[in-house]
Structure formats: C-alpha cells, structure tokens
Amino acid sequence: MDLGVEQFRLDGRTALVTGAGRGVGAGIAHVLAAAGAAVVVNDLHADRARVVADAIVDGGFAAVACPFDVTDSDAAKGALAAVCDGRAIDVLVHNAGVPDGGGRPNRFVDMPPADWRLQIDLNLAAMMSMVQVVLPRLLENGWGRIIQISSGASSRGLPIGVAAYGAAKAGSEALVRHLGVECGPHGVTANALALGLMEGLGRADDPKVEKMIRQVPIGRLGRGTDVGAAILWLCSEAGGLVNGQVIHLNGGTVFGR
Ligand SMILES: NC(=O)c1ccc[n+]([C@@H]2O[C@H](COP(=O)([O-])OP(=O)(O)OC[C@H]3O[C@@H](n4cnc5c(N)ncnc54)[C@H](O)[C@@H]3O)[C@@H](O)[C@H]2O)c1
C-alpha cells in the first residue's frame, strides 16, 4: 500500500533559509537538507552560514553558504546568483527576524524610531523583498512554497516590550494571506508558522527556562527541527492544501501560568 510518505522528500528542490546560521533557522536547514533539498544557508554573518552549511555537507547532504543582509535586496540578488548557478529557489523560508545583537525590547513609549524601524525592516520589508527576489521563477515554474517564520507576538499583547516586533510579524502574516490568493492559482503557496517559546534561551535547569516550560502544556520548548518538520509537510503535495494560513507551533502555550 502506498501511503504517500515519499511526498515528504524534497529531492531536486532548492530551499533558501534566511538567518540560518544558528538557532531555529539552522534546525530548519538541517531538516530540509536531510529530506533531499539543496539548501542555501543564508546569514548576515558569513562564518555562521559557513559552519551550518559545512555541517550539513559533512552529514552527506547538500548545502551552500550564502551570506547577505536580507534587508538589502540587491545584495540578496547578487549573492543568490553567485551560488545558484541559474537554478531557481523553489522554497523560501524567511526566518531571519531577530536583529543583529538581539534587538532591544522596550516599552513602546520609550522605543527610539530607529529600533522599531529595524523590526519593520527585518520582519516585514525584508520578507517583501525576499519574496520579490524569488517569486518570478516560482510562478514561471508553476510550483513553489513561501514560508514566513512568525511569532505568537503577532496575535496577542505581551508585557515584554515587543510591540514593534509583534506589529511587524503581524504585517508579514497579512502578506502571506494575500500572497496565497495571488499565487495559489500558479501552484505557489504562502504560509506563516507562528512560533512559541523555543529552545536556546538558556539551560534547561535555568529557573527562567523552567518558568517558560511551565507555560507550555506539552512540557517542552520548541526546536528548530520541529519547525523543519512542519515545513516538510507544507512542501508536500498534501501540504499544498494549506495556503494563506498562519499556523501556531507553540505546544498549546498559555501565558501567565
Ligand atoms: N527563539 C524563539 O523563542 C522564537 C520565538 C518566536 C519566533 N521566533 C522567530 O524565529 C526566527 C529565528 O529566531 P532565532 O531565535 O533562531 O534567532 P537567532 O538570533 O538565534 O538567529 C537568527 C539569525 O538571523 C541572522 N540575521 C539577523 N539579521 C539578519 C539579516 N539582516 N540578514 C540575514 N541574517 C540575519 C542572525 O545573524 C542570526 O544568526 C525569527 O524570525 C524569530 O522572530 C523565535
């Protein structure tokens, strides 16, 4: 009986993961490569991109480092042309979303315009320009997947000084809804994965991390590989039914527990 599991393979596909030099993006890059994709590992920091691409290649899979700043679309076009050798990007995962240095959480009343512009540039404007860089070839090929990595901060108020970040992520979610309608008829879907609390924010026995875990009903934080698995589903034929959606990957988190 053919259960269709092969549809979760990505052989012959090229996937670009932005901000994949560490954290969630690195996990996504490893999963997509293990499923057969040739992965273009982007990061602002060339050394980070190289370390992740090298680890994937050492594991027997295909990857290439492609450092550029996602807020600079000319740099993106040039860097992609240099590594892709005419091949189209089939899957765009726009994961870069935390400004270099971490961004400065702040009450909005105190937030300097340069800080909130940074969030809009990285989480919304860069998403728009990265989509415009890859979309013409996706439409031409009649198949493609656009995946925005978003956050629960897009859909609820949080008392942690992330108003501009949440507003920018909400904008990116609106963008995927419209892209889904525009591009769906051409075989290209667009979706957002809104992440909850993820690993990497400290050691498991750190009281702050223990407190975070208490808020997650499944009793653990998310991992980049969880996000990669969701992306494999979105890339599959069956996952093609999902379009213009925001899917929350957060273990059912209830804040304030
Ligand atoms: N970690 C969490 O708890 C969490 C929760 C919700 C959503 N998210 C989202 O997940 C995504 C990844 O977060 P993370 O925690 O892995 O972040 P991270 O800071 O660990 O890694 C992000 C990477 O993006 C790179 N980057 C930053 N600016 C860039 C730019 N202009 N161009 C190219 N690369 C750039 C950084 O150099 C870094 O290597 C983000 O979109 C974030 O908003 C994370």
Short mmCIF file of N, CA, C and O in Angstrom, two decimals, residues 75-177:
data_model
loop_
_atom_site.label_atom_id
_atom_site.label_comp_id
_atom_site.label_asym_id
_atom_site.label_seq_id
_atom_site.Cartn_x
_atom_site.Cartn_y
_atom_site.Cartn_z
N ALA A 75 21.90 43.07 -2.65
CA ALA A 75 22.90 42.13 -2.12
C ALA A 75 22.36 40.71 -2.21
O ALA A 75 23.09 39.76 -2.57
N ALA A 76 21.08 40.53 -1.90
CA ALA A 76 20.47 39.19 -1.94
C ALA A 76 20.52 38.64 -3.36
O ALA A 76 20.93 37.49 -3.58
N LYS A 77 20.12 39.47 -4.33
CA LYS A 77 20.11 39.01 -5.73
C LYS A 77 21.51 38.59 -6.17
O LYS A 77 21.70 37.54 -6.79
N GLY A 78 22.50 39.43 -5.85
CA GLY A 78 23.88 39.14 -6.26
C GLY A 78 24.40 37.87 -5.62
O GLY A 78 24.97 36.99 -6.30
N ALA A 79 24.17 37.72 -4.31
CA ALA A 79 24.70 36.55 -3.60
C ALA A 79 24.01 35.28 -4.09
O ALA A 79 24.66 34.23 -4.26
N LEU A 80 22.71 35.36 -4.33
CA LEU A 80 21.99 34.15 -4.79
C LEU A 80 22.43 33.77 -6.20
O LEU A 80 22.62 32.58 -6.50
N ALA A 81 22.61 34.78 -7.06
CA ALA A 81 23.06 34.48 -8.42
C ALA A 81 24.41 33.77 -8.38
O ALA A 81 24.66 32.83 -9.15
N ALA A 82 25.27 34.19 -7.44
CA ALA A 82 26.62 33.61 -7.36
C ALA A 82 26.60 32.14 -6.94
O ALA A 82 27.43 31.36 -7.39
N VAL A 83 25.65 31.75 -6.08
CA VAL A 83 25.67 30.35 -5.60
C VAL A 83 24.68 29.45 -6.35
O VAL A 83 24.84 28.23 -6.32
N CYS A 84 23.67 30.03 -6.97
CA CYS A 84 22.60 29.17 -7.54
C CYS A 84 22.88 28.71 -8.97
O CYS A 84 22.22 27.78 -9.45
N ASP A 85 23.80 29.38 -9.65
CA ASP A 85 24.19 28.96 -10.99
C ASP A 85 22.96 28.73 -11.89
O ASP A 85 22.83 27.71 -12.56
N GLY A 86 22.04 29.69 -11.86
CA GLY A 86 20.87 29.62 -12.74
C GLY A 86 19.71 28.80 -12.19
O GLY A 86 18.60 28.85 -12.74
N ARG A 87 19.95 28.03 -11.11
CA ARG A 87 18.87 27.23 -10.53
C ARG A 87 17.90 28.13 -9.78
O ARG A 87 18.31 29.09 -9.12
N ALA A 88 16.60 27.82 -9.87
CA ALA A 88 15.61 28.62 -9.14
C ALA A 88 15.57 28.19 -7.67
O ALA A 88 15.88 27.05 -7.35
N ILE A 89 15.21 29.13 -6.82
CA ILE A 89 14.84 28.77 -5.44
C ILE A 89 13.40 28.27 -5.51
O ILE A 89 12.52 28.95 -6.03
N ASP A 90 13.14 27.06 -4.99
CA ASP A 90 11.77 26.51 -5.00
C ASP A 90 11.04 26.78 -3.70
O ASP A 90 9.81 26.86 -3.67
N VAL A 91 11.82 26.86 -2.62
CA VAL A 91 11.22 27.03 -1.29
C VAL A 91 11.94 28.19 -0.60
O VAL A 91 13.17 28.15 -0.44
N LEU A 92 11.19 29.22 -0.24
CA LEU A 92 11.78 30.33 0.53
C LEU A 92 11.27 30.24 1.96
O LEU A 92 10.06 30.25 2.20
N VAL A 93 12.21 30.13 2.90
CA VAL A 93 11.84 30.20 4.33
C VAL A 93 12.46 31.49 4.87
O VAL A 93 13.69 31.59 5.00
N HIS A 94 11.61 32.49 5.11
CA HIS A 94 12.15 33.75 5.65
C HIS A 94 12.12 33.65 7.17
O HIS A 94 11.08 33.88 7.81
N ASN A 95 13.27 33.30 7.71
CA ASN A 95 13.40 33.03 9.15
C ASN A 95 14.11 34.17 9.88
O ASN A 95 13.87 34.38 11.07
N ALA A 96 14.99 34.90 9.19
CA ALA A 96 15.73 35.99 9.86
C ALA A 96 14.70 36.97 10.41
O ALA A 96 13.86 37.48 9.67
N GLY A 97 14.75 37.22 11.72
CA GLY A 97 13.71 38.07 12.30
C GLY A 97 14.14 38.71 13.60
O GLY A 97 13.42 39.51 14.17
N VAL A 98 15.32 38.28 14.06
CA VAL A 98 15.84 38.87 15.29
C VAL A 98 17.01 39.75 14.88
O VAL A 98 18.00 39.26 14.33
N PRO A 99 16.92 41.07 15.09
CA PRO A 99 18.01 41.95 14.63
C PRO A 99 19.36 41.55 15.21
O PRO A 99 19.41 40.99 16.32
N ASP A 100 20.39 41.82 14.46
CA ASP A 100 21.75 41.52 14.93
C ASP A 100 21.94 42.15 16.31
O ASP A 100 21.58 43.30 16.52
N GLY A 101 22.46 41.38 17.25
CA GLY A 101 22.64 41.90 18.60
C GLY A 101 21.40 41.67 19.47
O GLY A 101 21.40 42.02 20.64
N GLY A 102 20.33 41.11 18.88
CA GLY A 102 19.18 40.72 19.68
C GLY A 102 18.02 41.70 19.68
O GLY A 102 16.93 41.36 20.09
N GLY A 103 18.23 42.93 19.19
CA GLY A 103 17.16 43.93 19.28
C GLY A 103 17.03 44.35 20.74
O GLY A 103 17.53 43.67 21.63
N ARG A 104 16.41 45.47 20.97
CA ARG A 104 16.30 45.94 22.36
C ARG A 104 14.83 45.99 22.75
O ARG A 104 14.12 46.91 22.35
N PRO A 105 14.34 44.98 23.49
CA PRO A 105 12.94 45.05 23.93
C PRO A 105 12.75 46.32 24.75
O PRO A 105 13.63 46.68 25.53
N ASN A 106 11.66 46.99 24.56
CA ASN A 106 11.44 48.26 25.22
C ASN A 106 9.95 48.57 25.24
O ASN A 106 9.24 48.16 24.32
N ARG A 107 9.51 49.29 26.27
CA ARG A 107 8.14 49.79 26.21
C ARG A 107 8.03 50.67 24.97
O ARG A 107 8.94 51.45 24.68
N PHE A 108 6.90 50.58 24.27
CA PHE A 108 6.81 51.30 23.00
C PHE A 108 6.98 52.81 23.21
O PHE A 108 7.60 53.49 22.38
N VAL A 109 6.50 53.31 24.33
CA VAL A 109 6.58 54.75 24.59
C VAL A 109 8.04 55.23 24.62
O VAL A 109 8.34 56.36 24.28
N ASP A 110 8.93 54.32 24.99
CA ASP A 110 10.35 54.70 25.10
C ASP A 110 11.17 54.26 23.89
O ASP A 110 12.38 54.46 23.86
N MET A 111 10.52 53.61 22.93
CA MET A 111 11.30 52.96 21.86
C MET A 111 11.75 53.97 20.80
O MET A 111 10.92 54.62 20.16
N PRO A 112 13.07 54.12 20.59
CA PRO A 112 13.53 55.05 19.55
C PRO A 112 13.06 54.57 18.17
O PRO A 112 13.06 53.36 17.92
N PRO A 113 12.65 55.51 17.31
CA PRO A 113 12.18 55.11 15.97
C PRO A 113 13.16 54.19 15.25
O PRO A 113 12.73 53.28 14.52
N ALA A 114 14.46 54.37 15.46
CA ALA A 114 15.43 53.50 14.76
C ALA A 114 15.22 52.04 15.17
O ALA A 114 15.39 51.13 14.35
N ASP A 115 14.82 51.81 16.42
CA ASP A 115 14.62 50.45 16.90
C ASP A 115 13.38 49.82 16.28
O ASP A 115 13.37 48.66 15.90
N TRP A 116 12.25 50.62 16.22
CA TRP A 116 11.07 49.98 15.63
C TRP A 116 11.21 49.85 14.11
O TRP A 116 10.72 48.90 13.51
N ARG A 117 11.96 50.78 13.49
CA ARG A 117 12.18 50.64 12.04
C ARG A 117 12.97 49.37 11.73
O ARG A 117 12.72 48.69 10.74
N LEU A 118 13.91 49.05 12.60
CA LEU A 118 14.72 47.84 12.43
C LEU A 118 13.82 46.60 12.39
O LEU A 118 14.00 45.69 11.57
N GLN A 119 12.84 46.57 13.29
CA GLN A 119 11.92 45.42 13.34
C GLN A 119 11.08 45.35 12.07
O GLN A 119 10.87 44.26 11.51
N ILE A 120 10.59 46.51 11.62
CA ILE A 120 9.77 46.53 10.40
C ILE A 120 10.64 46.12 9.20
O ILE A 120 10.22 45.34 8.35
N ASP A 121 11.87 46.64 9.15
CA ASP A 121 12.77 46.32 8.02
C ASP A 121 13.03 44.82 7.93
O ASP A 121 12.97 44.23 6.86
N LEU A 122 13.33 44.21 9.07
CA LEU A 122 13.75 42.81 9.06
C LEU A 122 12.57 41.85 8.92
O LEU A 122 12.64 40.86 8.18
N ASN A 123 11.48 42.15 9.62
CA ASN A 123 10.38 41.19 9.68
C ASN A 123 9.30 41.41 8.62
O ASN A 123 8.56 40.49 8.32
N LEU A 124 9.23 42.62 8.06
CA LEU A 124 8.20 42.87 7.05
C LEU A 124 8.82 43.28 5.70
O LEU A 124 8.62 42.59 4.70
N ALA A 125 9.60 44.36 5.70
CA ALA A 125 10.14 44.84 4.42
C ALA A 125 11.07 43.79 3.80
O ALA A 125 11.01 43.53 2.58
N ALA A 126 11.90 43.15 4.61
CA ALA A 126 12.82 42.13 4.05
C ALA A 126 12.05 40.93 3.53
O ALA A 126 12.41 40.34 2.51
N MET A 127 10.97 40.58 4.22
CA MET A 127 10.11 39.48 3.74
C MET A 127 9.57 39.84 2.35
O MET A 127 9.60 39.05 1.42
N MET A 128 9.09 41.09 2.22
CA MET A 128 8.54 41.54 0.92
C MET A 128 9.62 41.47 -0.16
O MET A 128 9.39 40.96 -1.25
N SER A 129 10.80 41.97 0.16
CA SER A 129 11.81 42.00 -0.91
C SER A 129 12.34 40.60 -1.21
O SER A 129 12.57 40.26 -2.38
N MET A 130 12.46 39.73 -0.20
CA MET A 130 12.92 38.36 -0.49
C MET A 130 11.89 37.63 -1.36
O MET A 130 12.24 36.88 -2.26
N VAL A 131 10.61 37.87 -1.08
CA VAL A 131 9.57 37.23 -1.91
C VAL A 131 9.69 37.74 -3.35
O VAL A 131 9.64 36.95 -4.31
N GLN A 132 9.91 39.05 -3.51
CA GLN A 132 10.02 39.57 -4.88
C GLN A 132 11.27 39.04 -5.60
O GLN A 132 11.27 38.90 -6.81
N VAL A 133 12.30 38.72 -4.84
CA VAL A 133 13.50 38.16 -5.47
C VAL A 133 13.21 36.77 -6.05
O VAL A 133 13.64 36.44 -7.15
N VAL A 134 12.47 35.94 -5.30
CA VAL A 134 12.30 34.54 -5.75
C VAL A 134 11.01 34.29 -6.53
O VAL A 134 10.94 33.33 -7.31
N LEU A 135 10.00 35.13 -6.33
CA LEU A 135 8.66 34.80 -6.84
C LEU A 135 8.56 34.66 -8.38
O LEU A 135 7.87 33.74 -8.86
N PRO A 136 9.21 35.51 -9.17
CA PRO A 136 9.04 35.36 -10.62
C PRO A 136 9.37 33.95 -11.11
O PRO A 136 8.62 33.38 -11.92
N ARG A 137 10.45 33.34 -10.57
CA ARG A 137 10.82 31.98 -11.02
C ARG A 137 9.83 30.94 -10.51
O ARG A 137 9.54 29.95 -11.19
N LEU A 138 9.30 31.14 -9.29
CA LEU A 138 8.32 30.19 -8.76
C LEU A 138 7.08 30.18 -9.66
O LEU A 138 6.56 29.12 -10.01
N LEU A 139 6.63 31.38 -10.03
CA LEU A 139 5.43 31.48 -10.87
C LEU A 139 5.69 30.87 -12.24
O LEU A 139 4.84 30.15 -12.80
N GLU A 140 6.88 31.15 -12.76
CA GLU A 140 7.26 30.61 -14.07
C GLU A 140 7.28 29.07 -14.03
O GLU A 140 6.81 28.40 -14.95
N ASN A 141 7.79 28.51 -12.91
CA ASN A 141 7.90 27.04 -12.80
C ASN A 141 6.59 26.37 -12.42
O ASN A 141 6.45 25.16 -12.53
N GLY A 142 5.62 27.16 -11.93
CA GLY A 142 4.32 26.59 -11.57
C GLY A 142 4.35 25.78 -10.28
O GLY A 142 3.44 24.99 -10.02
N TRP A 143 5.37 25.98 -9.46
CA TRP A 143 5.44 25.31 -8.14
C TRP A 143 6.34 26.12 -7.24
O TRP A 143 7.41 26.57 -7.66
N GLY A 144 5.89 26.29 -6.01
CA GLY A 144 6.76 26.97 -5.05
C GLY A 144 6.12 27.03 -3.68
O GLY A 144 4.91 26.84 -3.53
N ARG A 145 6.96 27.26 -2.69
CA ARG A 145 6.49 27.36 -1.30
C ARG A 145 7.16 28.58 -0.66
O ARG A 145 8.40 28.70 -0.69
N ILE A 146 6.33 29.46 -0.08
CA ILE A 146 6.85 30.62 0.65
C ILE A 146 6.43 30.43 2.10
O ILE A 146 5.23 30.25 2.38
N ILE A 147 7.40 30.44 2.99
CA ILE A 147 7.10 30.21 4.40
C ILE A 147 7.74 31.31 5.23
O ILE A 147 8.96 31.52 5.18
N GLN A 148 6.91 32.02 5.96
CA GLN A 148 7.39 33.09 6.83
C GLN A 148 7.43 32.55 8.25
O GLN A 148 6.47 31.93 8.72
N ILE A 149 8.56 32.75 8.93
CA ILE A 149 8.63 32.36 10.34
C ILE A 149 8.17 33.55 11.17
O ILE A 149 8.81 34.61 11.20
N SER A 150 7.02 33.36 11.82
CA SER A 150 6.42 34.43 12.60
C SER A 150 6.48 34.08 14.09
O SER A 150 7.28 33.23 14.50
N SER A 151 5.64 34.73 14.85
CA SER A 151 5.72 34.58 16.31
C SER A 151 4.34 34.79 16.91
O SER A 151 3.52 35.54 16.34
N GLY A 152 4.11 34.17 18.05
CA GLY A 152 2.86 34.39 18.77
C GLY A 152 2.67 35.86 19.14
O GLY A 152 1.55 36.30 19.40
N ALA A 153 3.77 36.63 19.15
CA ALA A 153 3.68 38.06 19.47
C ALA A 153 2.88 38.83 18.43
O ALA A 153 2.52 39.98 18.64
N SER A 154 2.60 38.19 17.27
CA SER A 154 1.81 38.85 16.22
C SER A 154 0.33 38.92 16.59
O SER A 154 -0.38 39.75 16.06
N SER A 155 -0.12 38.02 17.46
CA SER A 155 -1.57 37.91 17.63
C SER A 155 -2.04 38.09 19.07
O SER A 155 -3.19 37.85 19.36
N ARG A 156 -1.13 38.46 19.96
CA ARG A 156 -1.55 38.77 21.34
C ARG A 156 -0.59 39.81 21.93
O ARG A 156 0.57 39.88 21.55
N GLY A 157 -1.14 40.61 22.83
CA GLY A 157 -0.30 41.59 23.52
C GLY A 157 0.54 40.90 24.58
O GLY A 157 0.05 39.99 25.27
N LEU A 158 1.79 41.28 24.70
CA LEU A 158 2.68 40.67 25.69
C LEU A 158 3.38 41.79 26.47
O LEU A 158 3.75 42.82 25.88
N PRO A 159 3.59 41.59 27.76
CA PRO A 159 4.18 42.66 28.58
C PRO A 159 5.71 42.60 28.59
O PRO A 159 6.34 42.76 29.62
N ILE A 160 6.32 42.34 27.43
CA ILE A 160 7.78 42.15 27.41
C ILE A 160 8.48 43.09 26.42
O ILE A 160 9.59 42.83 25.99
N GLY A 161 7.80 44.16 26.04
CA GLY A 161 8.46 45.18 25.24
C GLY A 161 8.71 44.80 23.79
O GLY A 161 9.73 45.20 23.21
N VAL A 162 7.78 44.01 23.20
CA VAL A 162 8.00 43.56 21.82
C VAL A 162 6.90 44.05 20.87
O VAL A 162 6.56 43.39 19.90
N ALA A 163 6.37 45.26 21.14
CA ALA A 163 5.26 45.78 20.34
C ALA A 163 5.63 45.92 18.87
O ALA A 163 4.86 45.50 17.98
N ALA A 164 6.80 46.47 18.57
CA ALA A 164 7.17 46.70 17.17
C ALA A 164 7.44 45.38 16.47
O ALA A 164 7.05 45.17 15.31
N TYR A 165 8.09 44.48 17.18
CA TYR A 165 8.35 43.13 16.64
C TYR A 165 7.02 42.44 16.31
O TYR A 165 6.84 41.91 15.21
N GLY A 166 6.07 42.50 17.27
CA GLY A 166 4.78 41.85 17.05
C GLY A 166 4.03 42.49 15.89
O GLY A 166 3.40 41.79 15.09
N ALA A 167 4.09 43.82 15.80
CA ALA A 167 3.40 44.52 14.71
C ALA A 167 3.99 44.13 13.36
O ALA A 167 3.28 43.90 12.38
N ALA A 168 5.33 44.02 13.31
CA ALA A 168 5.99 43.66 12.05
C ALA A 168 5.64 42.22 11.65
O ALA A 168 5.36 41.92 10.49
N LYS A 169 5.63 41.32 12.64
CA LYS A 169 5.27 39.92 12.35
C LYS A 169 3.82 39.83 11.88
O LYS A 169 3.50 39.05 10.97
N ALA A 170 2.93 40.64 12.50
CA ALA A 170 1.53 40.63 12.08
C ALA A 170 1.42 41.08 10.62
O ALA A 170 0.64 40.52 9.84
N GLY A 171 2.22 42.07 10.24
CA GLY A 171 2.23 42.53 8.85
C GLY A 171 2.67 41.42 7.90
O GLY A 171 2.10 41.23 6.82
N SER A 172 3.66 40.66 8.33
CA SER A 172 4.15 39.59 7.46
C SER A 172 3.10 38.49 7.31
O SER A 172 2.99 37.86 6.26
N GLU A 173 2.29 38.29 8.36
CA GLU A 173 1.21 37.29 8.27
C GLU A 173 0.13 37.77 7.29
O GLU A 173 -0.43 36.99 6.52
N ALA A 174 -0.16 39.08 7.31
CA ALA A 174 -1.11 39.64 6.34
C ALA A 174 -0.59 39.44 4.93
O ALA A 174 -1.33 39.08 4.01
N LEU A 175 0.71 39.63 4.77
CA LEU A 175 1.31 39.46 3.43
C LEU A 175 1.08 38.03 2.92
O LEU A 175 0.70 37.84 1.76
N VAL A 176 1.28 37.02 3.77
CA VAL A 176 1.12 35.64 3.27
C VAL A 176 -0.34 35.37 2.89
O VAL A 176 -0.59 34.62 1.94
N ARG A 177 -1.28 35.98 3.60
CA ARG A 177 -2.69 35.75 3.23
C ARG A 177 -2.94 36.25 1.81
O ARG A 177 -3.59 35.59 1.00
#
